[in-house]
Amino acid sequence: MPRLRQDNVTAARWSPNGATLGALDLTDPDNRLFATKVFTPAEQRKRLPKNVYKQLQSTLERGEALDSSLADAVALAMKEWALENGATHYAHWFQPLTGSTAEKHDSFFSPVGDGTSIADFSGKELIQGEPDASSFPTGGIRATFEARGYTAWDPTSPAFILENPNGALLCIPTAFASWTGEALDFKIPLLRSMGALSDAAVRALRLLGDDETQLVYSTVGPEQEYFLIDEQYYFARPDLVTTGRTLFGAKPPKGHELDDHYFGSIPERVLACMLETERELEKLGVPVKTRHNEVAPAQYEIAPLFENSNVGADHQQLTMQVLQNVARKYGLVCLLHEKPFAGVNGSGKHNNWSMSTDTGVNLLDPGDTPHENLQFLFFCTAVIKAVDRHQGLLRATVAGPGQDHRLGANEAPPAIISIFLGAELHEVYDALEKGKASEVKPGSLLGLGTPVLPPLPRHGGDRNRTSPFAFTGNKFEFRAVGSTQSIALPNTVLNTIVAEAIDELGSELEEAMKGGASLEEALRPVLQKAWREHKRIVFDGDGYSQEWHEEAKRRGLLNLPTTPDALPYFVKDETVRAFETYNVLSKRELEARYEVFTEQYAVKINIEAETAASIARTMLLPAALRHLALLREAGVPELVSETEALVNEFVAAIRALEAANLKENQDDASAAAWAVYLRDKVIPAMERVREVADKLERIVADDLWPLPKYSEILFIK
């Protein structure tokens, strides 16, 4: 039996590994695990003196800093809770510009003079940490000689316990900043943007007649797509190990053409892995709601309920971490890359975004009353205005090498940002523009109680899977976010640009009402003007079609197909102006992010290119030469000629790629110039090597080909 076939037999064998716990009686309160490893407000209430707990909650509601005595009391309670849960160490858990999380572990225990140790954890240690942090990307914000960074406790995102077979760790969500105060992470800008959105929205609500709301916060519900493959195949693929995707691989006879995987029965091993993953996430307070098979074979999805953007972003990072950790217990590897396999569905992270008030109102829900309808139209229009004005920036927030492979096909949205409203809501805006109400359809539309504004649809349906930004009834779904990416940056941008649009519409409405006009009379021309200026961004058709590309160009919409095209929008004048106005990111902080993301793109492509050249020369070419020798020995001249021609092509392609890699390593260029060179010269050279290699895979003897094939990796579970 050839080696790979034996590997397949081994990979297909699985039995429960003892980690599963079976089914519990969930009517028993002791078996309910949700947030049992989280220092929740309920846990704080139990452990803190009543006056301290009230003071803490009041401080958080006002957004003020904690005084030292209050911090000491919270730290003591948190330490006792952590020790009871087996945690020997604590870590300030933060999110640097790498896109992943970071942590430095410190022990609770310190030695004392009598040869014993005591557990100690003060308010000062809770509030602030000082990791060396010299190697995190900063984009020039700080030099190595002034590299110390600071972590600052975020009390709005609760601390949690990460369990390990040999112990536990208290994780304290924190922000990460330089010693000069610049944000070096994703959390600080997100928190700033949430404050900016709240201020703008509350001001607008006052104009709209709401005197109760004191706070508005953005909410998210990110749907995470991922692949699970047997670890045996993963470790036999150096490209997967090094880059997260397959740099080689011929299209298998069967991919996802039959659509038989989508929503299909979940394989037993995969379901067991999912169940344990959900169990661990439940303990961490992540409100996981949905799981199912996705479009591609070996692809799956997990989705939570809505939370505020800050906690949701933290939970999303935890979700990715737990998925990867638990998979290994089942002999699986979780792949989060946007395009781990060419020719089949890629993985995204649909970011469902909305705005809610502290009184429980979703501002993007059309509602059931005329007042709610007016409110909805105002905030929905603000989103349309914001997305049109900052379409390039939104595209930049989801840019990356994996996204350049994913966007534009296989149920991924195109690189052209547009909004899908649905026929009913689009009809409402068309009627608004014409100045007349459309006909009310019983049971489907809501009247606004005034003839000057059109009725609204009760439910806006999502029927266009090619749209990158779709209205889905009471929220907008930003589908262009990549599966590996943190959702913090896209939500920071959404919060900021919508805050800007709300303020501008609010100022126009305020001016229109000064002459004594009613809200309904004043609002209509404000909405009409915004719709006329920004309706070009709305498109309900096929986003994949060439006709749309041509139409988008006529409309003046941006088409930014690659990462080097998109990233400069982080430092455009309109971006800097908006972000500095709302104190979300300074010009220096924006420039730093542009530098970091550009360099990360270049480095990742460089790693892929060097990995591809190495695999091609040391693994695939020898296999092809052995096969050629067999054919010559067998005396089959037609097959010898065919294979020899491909081998010669392969050698030429490998040398061209190696030359391209060597050239870029020798060039002394800026990160932006390096990125463009890699995109224009190195990536085409890589693709040429792959093209020939995939042809060879189809003709080289199976027992000689050194890499597991798609037909094995994707279908043997």
XYZ file of C-alpha atoms in Angstrom:
717
model
C 0.000 0.000 0.000
C 1.532 3.399 -0.968
C 2.570 5.577 1.953
C -0.124 8.193 1.445
C -2.883 5.636 1.270
C -1.698 4.187 4.579
C -1.702 7.717 6.020
C -5.307 8.087 4.900
C -6.340 4.940 6.724
C -4.646 6.194 9.880
C -6.203 9.637 9.598
C -9.690 8.182 9.165
C -9.519 6.253 12.436
C -10.878 8.033 15.482
C -12.398 7.113 18.790
C -13.385 9.303 21.740
C -10.199 10.410 23.463
C -11.475 10.727 26.988
C -11.664 14.520 26.935
C -15.393 14.489 26.291
C -17.701 14.564 29.273
C -20.877 13.175 27.795
C -24.349 14.691 28.162
C -25.266 16.417 31.412
C -28.626 17.108 32.996
C -28.907 20.777 32.060
C -31.958 21.297 34.283
C -29.549 21.029 37.216
C -28.176 24.527 37.971
C -24.836 22.983 38.982
C -24.348 21.805 35.403
C -24.812 25.220 33.831
C -21.369 26.410 32.849
C -21.982 29.813 31.314
C -19.402 32.344 32.555
C -18.269 30.106 35.433
C -14.670 31.090 34.610
C -15.433 34.817 34.341
C -15.163 37.452 37.070
C -18.652 38.695 36.263
C -20.546 41.535 37.970
C -22.505 38.833 39.797
C -19.245 37.353 41.113
C -18.019 40.830 42.039
C -21.243 41.512 43.933
C -20.721 38.349 45.995
C -17.106 39.123 46.879
C -16.915 42.898 47.215
C -18.325 44.940 50.114
C -21.640 46.433 49.077
C -20.387 50.012 49.043
C -17.274 49.047 47.068
C -19.338 47.176 44.471
C -21.684 50.142 44.017
C -18.737 52.502 43.756
C -17.091 50.274 41.125
C -20.238 50.079 38.984
C -20.818 53.805 39.301
C -17.212 54.506 38.286
C -17.551 52.257 35.231
C -20.828 53.872 34.191
C -19.236 57.336 34.336
C -16.093 56.151 32.565
C -13.834 57.473 35.314
C -10.493 56.183 36.596
C -10.475 53.952 39.673
C -8.906 55.343 42.823
C -6.235 53.228 44.513
C -8.358 52.027 47.444
C -11.111 50.823 45.124
C -8.556 49.096 42.874
C -6.993 47.337 45.876
C -10.376 45.985 46.966
C -11.174 44.706 43.461
C -7.700 43.153 43.117
C -8.066 41.292 46.422
C -11.447 39.871 45.436
C -10.213 38.953 41.970
C -7.130 37.213 43.405
C -9.179 35.130 45.854
C -11.573 34.120 43.080
C -8.681 33.172 40.789
C -6.930 31.112 43.481
C -10.176 29.250 44.181
C -10.238 28.385 40.471
C -6.683 27.014 40.543
C -4.896 29.985 38.985
C -1.313 30.335 40.160
C -0.458 33.175 37.741
C -2.064 36.243 36.236
C -1.494 37.942 32.894
C -2.440 41.259 31.382
C -4.087 39.934 28.218
C -3.785 42.449 25.371
C -4.037 42.757 21.601
C -0.950 44.281 19.948
C -0.817 45.164 16.260
C 0.183 41.592 15.373
C -3.528 40.721 15.152
C -3.248 38.023 17.825
C -3.290 38.273 21.610
C -0.290 38.613 23.919
C 0.338 37.783 27.548
C 3.156 37.758 30.133
C 2.541 35.504 33.123
C 3.387 36.614 36.678
C 2.940 34.459 39.749
C 0.610 35.434 42.547
C 3.080 33.896 44.982
C 6.130 35.619 46.399
C 8.656 34.096 48.857
C 8.873 35.392 52.411
C 11.759 35.200 54.845
C 10.663 32.053 56.672
C 10.959 29.845 53.599
C 7.270 30.009 52.664
C 5.381 32.124 50.135
C 2.292 34.291 50.156
C -0.190 35.171 47.440
C -0.106 38.864 46.719
C -1.903 40.968 44.094
C -2.426 44.698 44.551
C -4.570 47.294 42.847
C -1.444 48.739 41.244
C -0.641 45.361 39.677
C -4.250 45.020 38.504
C -4.446 48.446 36.886
C -1.088 48.604 35.150
C 1.571 46.257 33.849
C 4.896 46.971 32.204
C 5.818 44.307 29.640
C 9.149 44.898 27.910
C 7.275 44.695 24.601
C 10.212 45.871 22.496
C 9.485 43.426 19.671
C 5.864 44.298 19.025
C 5.228 46.269 15.814
C 4.910 49.995 16.405
C 5.223 51.607 12.982
C 7.888 53.976 14.224
C 5.959 55.228 17.258
C 8.866 54.241 19.501
C 12.466 53.179 19.150
C 14.075 50.163 20.814
C 15.862 52.364 23.359
C 12.464 53.627 24.591
C 10.575 50.420 24.000
C 8.778 49.891 27.287
C 5.051 49.580 26.842
C 2.260 49.744 29.384
C -0.835 47.634 29.796
C -3.857 49.278 31.431
C -6.772 47.298 32.892
C -10.021 47.494 30.915
C -12.648 46.959 33.645
C -15.461 46.971 31.062
C -14.301 43.577 29.757
C -14.365 41.043 32.593
C -11.319 39.036 33.669
C -11.418 35.309 32.984
C -9.655 32.037 33.766
C -7.888 30.056 31.041
C -7.606 26.420 32.055
C -4.730 24.112 31.188
C -4.344 20.392 31.989
C -1.662 21.403 34.504
C -3.158 24.532 35.995
C -4.961 27.774 35.277
C -4.223 31.411 34.458
C -6.099 34.589 35.376
C -6.343 36.763 32.251
C -7.035 40.469 32.725
C -8.132 42.237 29.496
C -5.979 45.317 29.086
C -5.129 48.113 26.704
C -1.543 48.501 25.463
C 0.118 51.895 24.997
C 3.554 53.400 24.598
C 5.169 55.343 27.435
C 4.302 58.511 25.494
C 0.618 57.565 25.452
C 0.058 56.390 21.852
C -2.166 53.381 21.269
C -0.166 50.291 20.317
C -3.113 47.931 20.189
C -6.618 47.406 18.800
C -8.512 47.920 22.077
C -7.725 51.578 22.810
C -9.002 52.898 19.446
C -12.083 50.676 19.705
C -12.961 52.057 23.145
C -12.352 55.623 21.939
C -14.560 55.051 18.891
C -17.369 53.640 21.025
C -17.305 56.819 23.093
C -17.369 58.968 19.950
C -20.332 57.044 18.542
C -22.217 57.305 21.819
C -21.740 61.071 22.074
C -22.871 61.652 18.487
C -25.852 59.295 18.717
C -27.111 60.666 22.048
C -26.961 64.211 20.655
C -28.979 63.095 17.626
C -31.510 61.277 19.794
C -32.178 64.486 21.703
C -33.083 66.144 18.395
C -35.313 63.182 17.588
C -37.206 63.587 20.873
C -35.469 60.984 23.062
C -34.684 62.492 26.476
C -34.019 59.192 28.277
C -31.045 57.602 26.527
C -27.718 58.356 28.197
C -25.485 55.930 26.316
C -25.362 54.319 22.874
C -23.017 51.445 22.159
C -22.204 49.521 19.000
C -22.919 45.813 19.013
C -21.329 42.967 17.070
C -22.053 39.332 16.360
C -19.141 37.936 14.310
C -19.644 34.653 12.442
C -16.339 32.739 12.381
C -15.603 30.376 9.476
C -12.756 27.871 9.725
C -11.403 24.567 8.400
C -10.654 21.432 10.408
C -8.208 18.931 8.904
C -6.413 15.920 10.296
C -3.121 16.911 11.900
C -1.318 14.173 9.982
C -1.921 16.042 6.733
C -1.123 19.385 8.316
C 2.335 18.394 9.504
C 3.084 16.734 6.160
C 2.546 20.104 4.453
C 5.370 22.594 5.174
C 3.359 25.277 3.409
C 0.438 24.901 5.820
C 2.742 24.904 8.837
C 4.701 27.975 7.721
C 2.094 30.117 5.943
C -1.328 28.789 6.957
C -2.302 27.957 3.376
C -1.446 25.429 0.702
C 0.974 26.962 -1.788
C 0.519 23.911 -4.026
C -2.408 21.630 -4.744
C -4.226 20.541 -7.873
C -7.984 20.896 -7.958
C -9.534 17.566 -6.889
C -12.158 15.779 -9.011
C -14.721 16.751 -6.368
C -14.687 20.007 -4.472
C -17.877 21.681 -3.274
C -19.679 21.490 -6.632
C -22.479 19.284 -5.309
C -23.172 21.565 -2.334
C -23.513 18.420 -0.264
C -21.347 19.644 2.589
C -23.266 22.859 3.284
C -25.501 22.434 6.362
C -24.918 18.693 6.101
C -24.650 16.201 8.920
C -21.579 17.052 11.011
C -18.986 14.213 11.177
C -18.735 12.597 14.603
C -15.152 13.629 15.368
C -15.805 17.194 14.215
C -18.996 17.424 16.270
C -17.174 16.114 19.341
C -14.552 18.809 18.819
C -17.246 21.463 18.372
C -19.046 20.395 21.534
C -15.917 20.694 23.645
C -15.041 24.018 22.016
C -18.481 25.374 22.838
C -18.206 24.030 26.371
C -14.932 25.892 26.905
C -16.321 29.076 25.346
C -19.417 28.799 27.517
C -17.237 28.776 30.624
C -15.537 31.927 29.327
C -18.857 33.696 28.875
C -18.807 33.665 25.064
C -22.479 33.419 23.998
C -22.083 30.897 21.175
C -25.383 30.297 19.413
C -24.875 28.573 16.045
C -22.712 25.861 14.463
C -22.930 24.222 11.053
C -21.046 22.820 8.087
C -19.998 25.526 5.639
C -19.807 25.403 1.833
C -16.389 23.795 1.363
C -15.609 20.261 2.504
C -13.906 20.381 5.929
C -15.178 23.958 6.474
C -17.389 24.977 9.404
C -18.875 28.029 11.121
C -19.471 29.139 14.695
C -21.484 32.254 15.565
C -22.297 34.054 18.834
C -25.126 36.272 19.996
C -24.688 40.056 19.898
C -22.541 41.829 22.492
C -21.106 45.301 22.809
C -18.205 45.796 20.418
C -15.428 45.805 23.004
C -16.440 42.596 24.775
C -17.392 41.039 21.437
C -13.924 41.749 20.025
C -12.272 40.191 23.078
C -14.541 37.157 22.834
C -13.778 36.794 19.143
C -10.051 36.562 19.871
C -10.814 33.960 22.534
C -12.971 32.014 20.096
C -10.104 31.663 17.623
C -7.713 30.629 20.391
C -10.064 28.024 21.842
C -10.890 26.606 18.392
C -7.205 26.023 17.722
C -6.437 24.607 21.174
C -9.352 22.171 21.367
C -8.873 20.880 17.813
C -5.500 19.395 18.741
C -7.157 17.197 21.397
C -9.005 15.457 18.561
C -6.069 14.994 16.217
C -7.271 17.971 14.173
C -5.811 21.333 13.222
C -7.996 24.435 12.903
C -7.086 26.562 9.870
C -8.148 30.200 10.113
C -6.477 31.434 6.921
C -8.819 33.197 4.486
C -7.899 30.857 1.617
C -6.133 27.707 2.803
C -7.203 25.784 -0.317
C -7.341 27.207 -3.836
C -10.510 26.702 -5.844
C -12.867 26.113 -2.905
C -14.716 28.426 -0.571
C -12.564 30.745 1.518
C -13.202 31.710 5.132
C -14.517 35.056 6.305
C -15.881 36.529 9.480
C -19.228 38.201 8.891
C -19.318 41.201 11.223
C -22.939 41.918 12.170
C -22.944 45.526 13.409
C -25.627 47.672 14.962
C -26.221 50.403 17.565
C -28.189 50.009 20.782
C -29.197 52.387 23.563
C -28.912 51.848 27.301
C -32.726 51.756 27.294
C -32.715 48.632 25.116
C -33.523 50.142 21.701
C -31.788 48.928 18.541
C -31.356 52.081 16.448
C -31.231 50.067 13.208
C -34.540 48.327 13.850
C -37.374 49.974 11.840
C -39.632 49.502 14.868
C -43.417 49.485 15.100
C -44.275 53.165 15.536
C -43.878 56.329 13.442
C -41.348 57.772 15.913
C -39.218 54.640 15.769
C -39.421 54.673 11.964
C -38.143 58.254 11.785
C -35.339 57.365 14.130
C -34.405 54.343 12.032
C -34.338 56.345 8.798
C -32.008 58.899 10.375
C -29.467 56.360 11.616
C -29.693 54.125 8.548
C -29.001 57.152 6.349
C -25.995 58.012 8.506
C -24.549 54.559 7.848
C -25.080 54.908 4.087
C -23.387 58.320 4.132
C -20.448 57.023 6.198
C -19.796 53.921 4.090
C -19.886 55.872 0.824
C -17.568 58.618 2.077
C -15.035 56.184 3.615
C -15.349 53.169 1.312
C -11.592 53.029 0.743
C -10.883 53.049 4.471
C -13.386 50.242 5.090
C -11.658 48.194 2.389
C -8.311 48.917 4.056
C -9.535 47.543 7.399
C -9.980 44.097 5.846
C -6.841 44.092 3.690
C -4.243 41.340 3.889
C -2.555 38.664 1.781
C -5.231 36.062 2.536
C -7.967 38.502 1.612
C -6.374 39.152 -1.784
C -6.934 35.458 -2.544
C -10.441 35.332 -1.056
C -12.339 38.463 -2.087
C -14.326 38.297 -5.300
C -15.640 34.733 -5.603
C -16.956 31.624 -3.860
C -19.460 33.518 -1.688
C -16.854 36.108 -0.623
C -17.775 39.706 -1.398
C -15.912 41.677 -4.066
C -13.210 44.223 -3.256
C -15.597 47.010 -4.318
C -17.452 48.217 -1.231
C -21.210 48.585 -1.745
C -24.360 48.405 0.382
C -27.276 46.017 -0.122
C -30.540 47.457 1.230
C -33.075 45.055 -0.234
C -35.849 45.939 -2.659
C -38.311 47.153 -0.011
C -35.961 49.558 1.767
C -34.519 50.728 -1.544
C -38.084 51.537 -2.624
C -38.546 53.593 0.541
C -35.505 55.713 -0.267
C -36.556 56.143 -3.893
C -39.959 57.360 -2.723
C -38.298 59.674 -0.221
C -36.159 61.169 -2.979
C -39.232 61.803 -5.153
C -41.055 63.400 -2.251
C -44.004 61.048 -2.118
C -44.948 58.014 -0.088
C -45.159 54.652 -1.790
C -48.264 52.534 -1.495
C -48.607 50.804 1.860
C -48.785 47.026 1.530
C -50.754 45.544 4.428
C -48.652 43.363 6.672
C -45.386 44.259 5.004
C -44.867 47.997 5.524
C -45.101 50.401 8.428
C -46.631 53.829 7.942
C -44.710 56.769 9.380
C -47.816 58.639 10.431
C -47.112 61.499 8.034
C -47.578 61.880 4.285
C -44.172 63.529 3.840
C -42.223 60.335 4.571
C -42.717 56.924 2.964
C -43.641 53.732 4.840
C -40.926 51.332 5.925
C -40.646 47.561 5.430
C -41.250 45.501 8.525
C -38.413 43.126 7.721
C -35.560 43.858 5.348
C -34.365 40.530 4.030
C -30.830 39.573 3.074
C -30.940 37.983 -0.348
C -27.611 39.010 -1.862
C -24.620 36.955 -0.774
C -22.239 38.913 -3.018
C -22.703 42.162 -1.099
C -19.858 43.239 1.213
C -22.137 45.402 3.398
C -25.736 44.235 3.642
C -28.716 45.425 5.673
C -30.225 42.346 7.301
C -33.366 43.520 9.056
C -32.000 45.285 12.162
C -28.253 45.463 11.523
C -25.639 45.759 8.818
C -23.493 42.751 8.018
C -19.937 43.627 6.974
C -19.030 40.431 5.142
C -15.583 41.414 3.919
C -13.769 40.787 7.229
C -11.231 37.955 6.923
C -11.286 34.834 9.075
C -7.898 35.468 10.712
C -8.508 39.131 11.405
C -9.383 40.892 14.623
C -12.797 42.522 14.359
C -11.631 45.429 16.517
C -10.202 47.503 13.654
C -13.220 47.258 11.285
C -15.546 48.118 14.169
C -13.345 51.018 15.255
C -13.638 52.447 11.756
C -17.386 51.800 11.520
C -18.000 53.499 14.873
C -15.907 56.531 13.947
C -17.190 57.175 10.443
C -20.815 56.659 11.504
C -20.296 59.074 14.417
C -19.052 61.645 11.904
C -22.076 61.106 9.636
C -24.523 61.255 12.559
C -23.059 64.556 13.712
C -23.303 66.066 10.239
C -26.905 64.950 9.742
C -27.722 66.092 13.259
C -26.341 69.556 12.591
C -28.380 69.822 9.394
C -31.523 68.675 11.198
C -30.937 71.124 14.038
C -30.565 73.975 11.550
C -33.727 72.935 9.697
C -35.767 72.909 12.937
C -34.714 76.420 13.992
C -37.442 77.995 11.866
C -40.173 76.178 13.753
C -40.555 73.198 11.402
C -41.737 69.934 12.926
C -39.357 67.003 13.182
C -41.041 65.267 10.241
C -40.896 68.365 8.048
C -37.277 69.148 8.932
C -36.024 65.579 8.598
C -37.291 64.954 5.089
C -34.976 67.370 3.197
C -31.998 66.283 5.336
C -32.529 62.650 4.384
C -33.254 63.507 0.754
C -29.993 65.430 0.423
C -27.919 62.642 2.011
C -29.558 59.980 -0.167
C -28.974 61.915 -3.397
C -25.317 62.465 -2.510
C -24.539 58.917 -1.402
C -26.979 56.545 -3.109
C -24.241 55.499 -5.554
C -22.905 53.148 -2.852
C -26.165 51.127 -2.867
C -26.184 48.135 -5.210
C -28.523 45.157 -5.099
C -27.212 43.136 -8.063
C -24.475 40.563 -8.728
C -21.269 41.835 -7.180
C -19.213 39.243 -9.054
C -20.245 40.345 -12.530
C -18.044 42.290 -14.906
C -21.005 44.570 -15.518
C -20.912 45.649 -11.878
C -17.196 46.437 -12.106
C -17.917 48.668 -15.077
C -20.972 50.225 -13.416
C -19.042 50.853 -10.186
C -16.362 52.667 -12.151
C -19.019 54.843 -13.785
C -20.433 55.636 -10.355
C -17.006 56.659 -9.092
C -16.713 53.821 -6.574
C -13.299 52.512 -5.595
C -12.026 49.140 -6.813
C -9.058 48.186 -4.618
C -8.264 44.556 -5.499
C -5.018 44.169 -3.546
C -3.667 45.115 -0.145
C -1.115 47.672 -1.445
C -4.014 49.397 -3.241
C -6.105 49.632 -0.063
C -3.722 50.378 2.812
C -2.906 54.001 1.819
C -6.484 54.937 2.786
C -5.390 54.755 6.426
C -3.459 57.987 5.915
C -5.710 59.883 3.501
C -6.605 63.421 4.586
C -10.278 62.560 5.119
C -9.303 59.642 7.369
C -6.916 61.707 9.469
C -9.458 64.508 9.775
C -12.242 62.199 11.009
C -10.095 60.229 13.422
C -8.418 63.276 14.924
C -11.742 65.115 15.242
C -13.124 62.275 17.355
C -9.848 61.582 19.205
C -9.842 57.960 18.074
C -6.406 57.877 16.425
C -3.923 60.659 15.856
C -2.177 61.199 12.539
C 0.926 59.596 14.022
C -1.038 56.560 15.209
C -2.682 56.181 11.782
C 0.661 56.438 10.012
C 2.052 53.804 12.377
C -0.734 51.408 11.482
C -0.183 51.990 7.789
C 3.511 51.181 8.222
C 2.821 48.089 10.349
C 0.184 46.620 8.033
C 2.267 47.315 4.922
C 5.300 45.616 6.426
C 3.221 42.662 7.619
C 1.856 42.188 4.106
C 5.359 42.246 2.625
C 6.826 39.896 5.203
C 4.003 37.372 4.813
C 4.336 37.340 1.015
C 8.106 36.982 1.351
C 7.676 33.996 3.670
C 5.234 32.412 1.227
C 7.589 32.965 -1.707
C 10.634 31.500 0.013
C 8.585 28.558 1.297
C 7.209 27.902 -2.184
C 10.692 27.987 -3.721
C 12.050 25.612 -1.081
C 9.215 23.074 -1.403
C 9.357 23.203 -5.195
C 13.123 22.638 -5.402
C 13.643 20.152 -2.567
C 10.386 18.154 -2.583
C 8.399 18.462 -5.798
C 11.207 18.639 -8.360
C 12.939 15.487 -7.018
C 9.598 13.653 -7.151
C 9.097 14.711 -10.766
C 12.652 13.632 -11.681
C 12.151 10.199 -10.084
C 8.938 9.808 -12.041
C 10.732 10.848 -15.233
C 13.444 8.262 -14.568
C 10.793 5.564 -14.144
C 9.220 6.492 -17.463
C 12.558 6.394 -19.231
C 13.308 3.024 -17.694
C 9.878 1.770 -18.794
C 10.473 3.001 -22.335
C 7.317 5.077 -22.849
C 8.575 7.925 -25.080
C 5.288 9.868 -25.268
C 5.028 10.087 -21.480
C 8.751 10.835 -21.204
C 8.345 13.745 -23.615
C 5.300 15.105 -21.772
C 6.932 14.887 -18.342
C 10.307 16.169 -19.512
C 8.692 19.297 -20.948
C 6.893 20.005 -17.678
C 10.068 19.387 -15.656
C 11.944 21.889 -17.800
C 9.147 24.421 -17.323
C 9.241 23.745 -13.610
C 12.987 24.298 -13.359
C 12.693 27.585 -15.237
C 9.811 28.726 -13.013
C 11.688 27.817 -9.825
C 14.756 29.746 -10.952
C 12.617 32.765 -11.813
C 11.010 32.684 -8.361
C 14.362 32.308 -6.629
C 15.722 35.251 -8.627
C 12.705 37.358 -7.683
C 13.144 36.440 -4.008
C 16.853 37.255 -4.150
C 16.214 40.616 -5.786
C 13.699 41.779 -3.220
C 16.046 40.805 -0.405
C 18.781 42.946 -1.904
C 16.661 46.018 -2.596
C 16.854 48.802 -0.039
C 13.304 50.105 -0.443
C 10.486 51.411 1.705
C 7.892 48.981 3.007
C 5.360 50.336 0.496
C 7.743 49.887 -2.446
C 8.663 46.412 -1.224
C 4.981 45.476 -0.984
C 4.319 46.651 -4.544
C 7.362 44.751 -5.827
C 6.193 41.573 -4.115
C 2.689 41.978 -5.507
C 3.798 42.723 -9.077
C 6.860 40.478 -9.431
C 7.088 37.847 -6.713
C 3.450 36.753 -6.531
C 3.228 36.127 -10.308
C 6.476 34.111 -10.086
C 4.972 32.083 -7.226
C 1.791 31.497 -9.183
C 3.773 30.271 -12.191
C 5.638 27.740 -10.034
C 2.331 26.535 -8.626
C 0.727 26.294 -12.053
C 3.412 23.899 -13.304
C 3.578 22.003 -10.000
C -0.162 21.357 -10.054
C 0.155 19.941 -13.572
C 2.932 17.643 -12.365
C 0.806 16.521 -9.405
C -1.717 15.123 -11.876
C 0.824 12.954 -13.713
C 3.552 12.025 -11.199
C 3.175 8.587 -9.590
C 1.051 8.894 -6.467
C 3.561 7.141 -4.210
C 6.265 9.592 -5.307
C 4.346 12.817 -4.771
C 5.476 14.073 -1.343
C 2.512 16.278 -0.363
C -0.940 15.106 0.764
C -3.485 16.046 -1.899
C -6.683 18.053 -1.635
C -8.750 14.929 -2.197
C -7.269 13.498 1.005
C -6.970 16.581 3.188
C -10.522 17.811 2.588
C -12.506 14.592 2.610
C -10.908 12.212 5.101
C -12.172 13.117 8.551
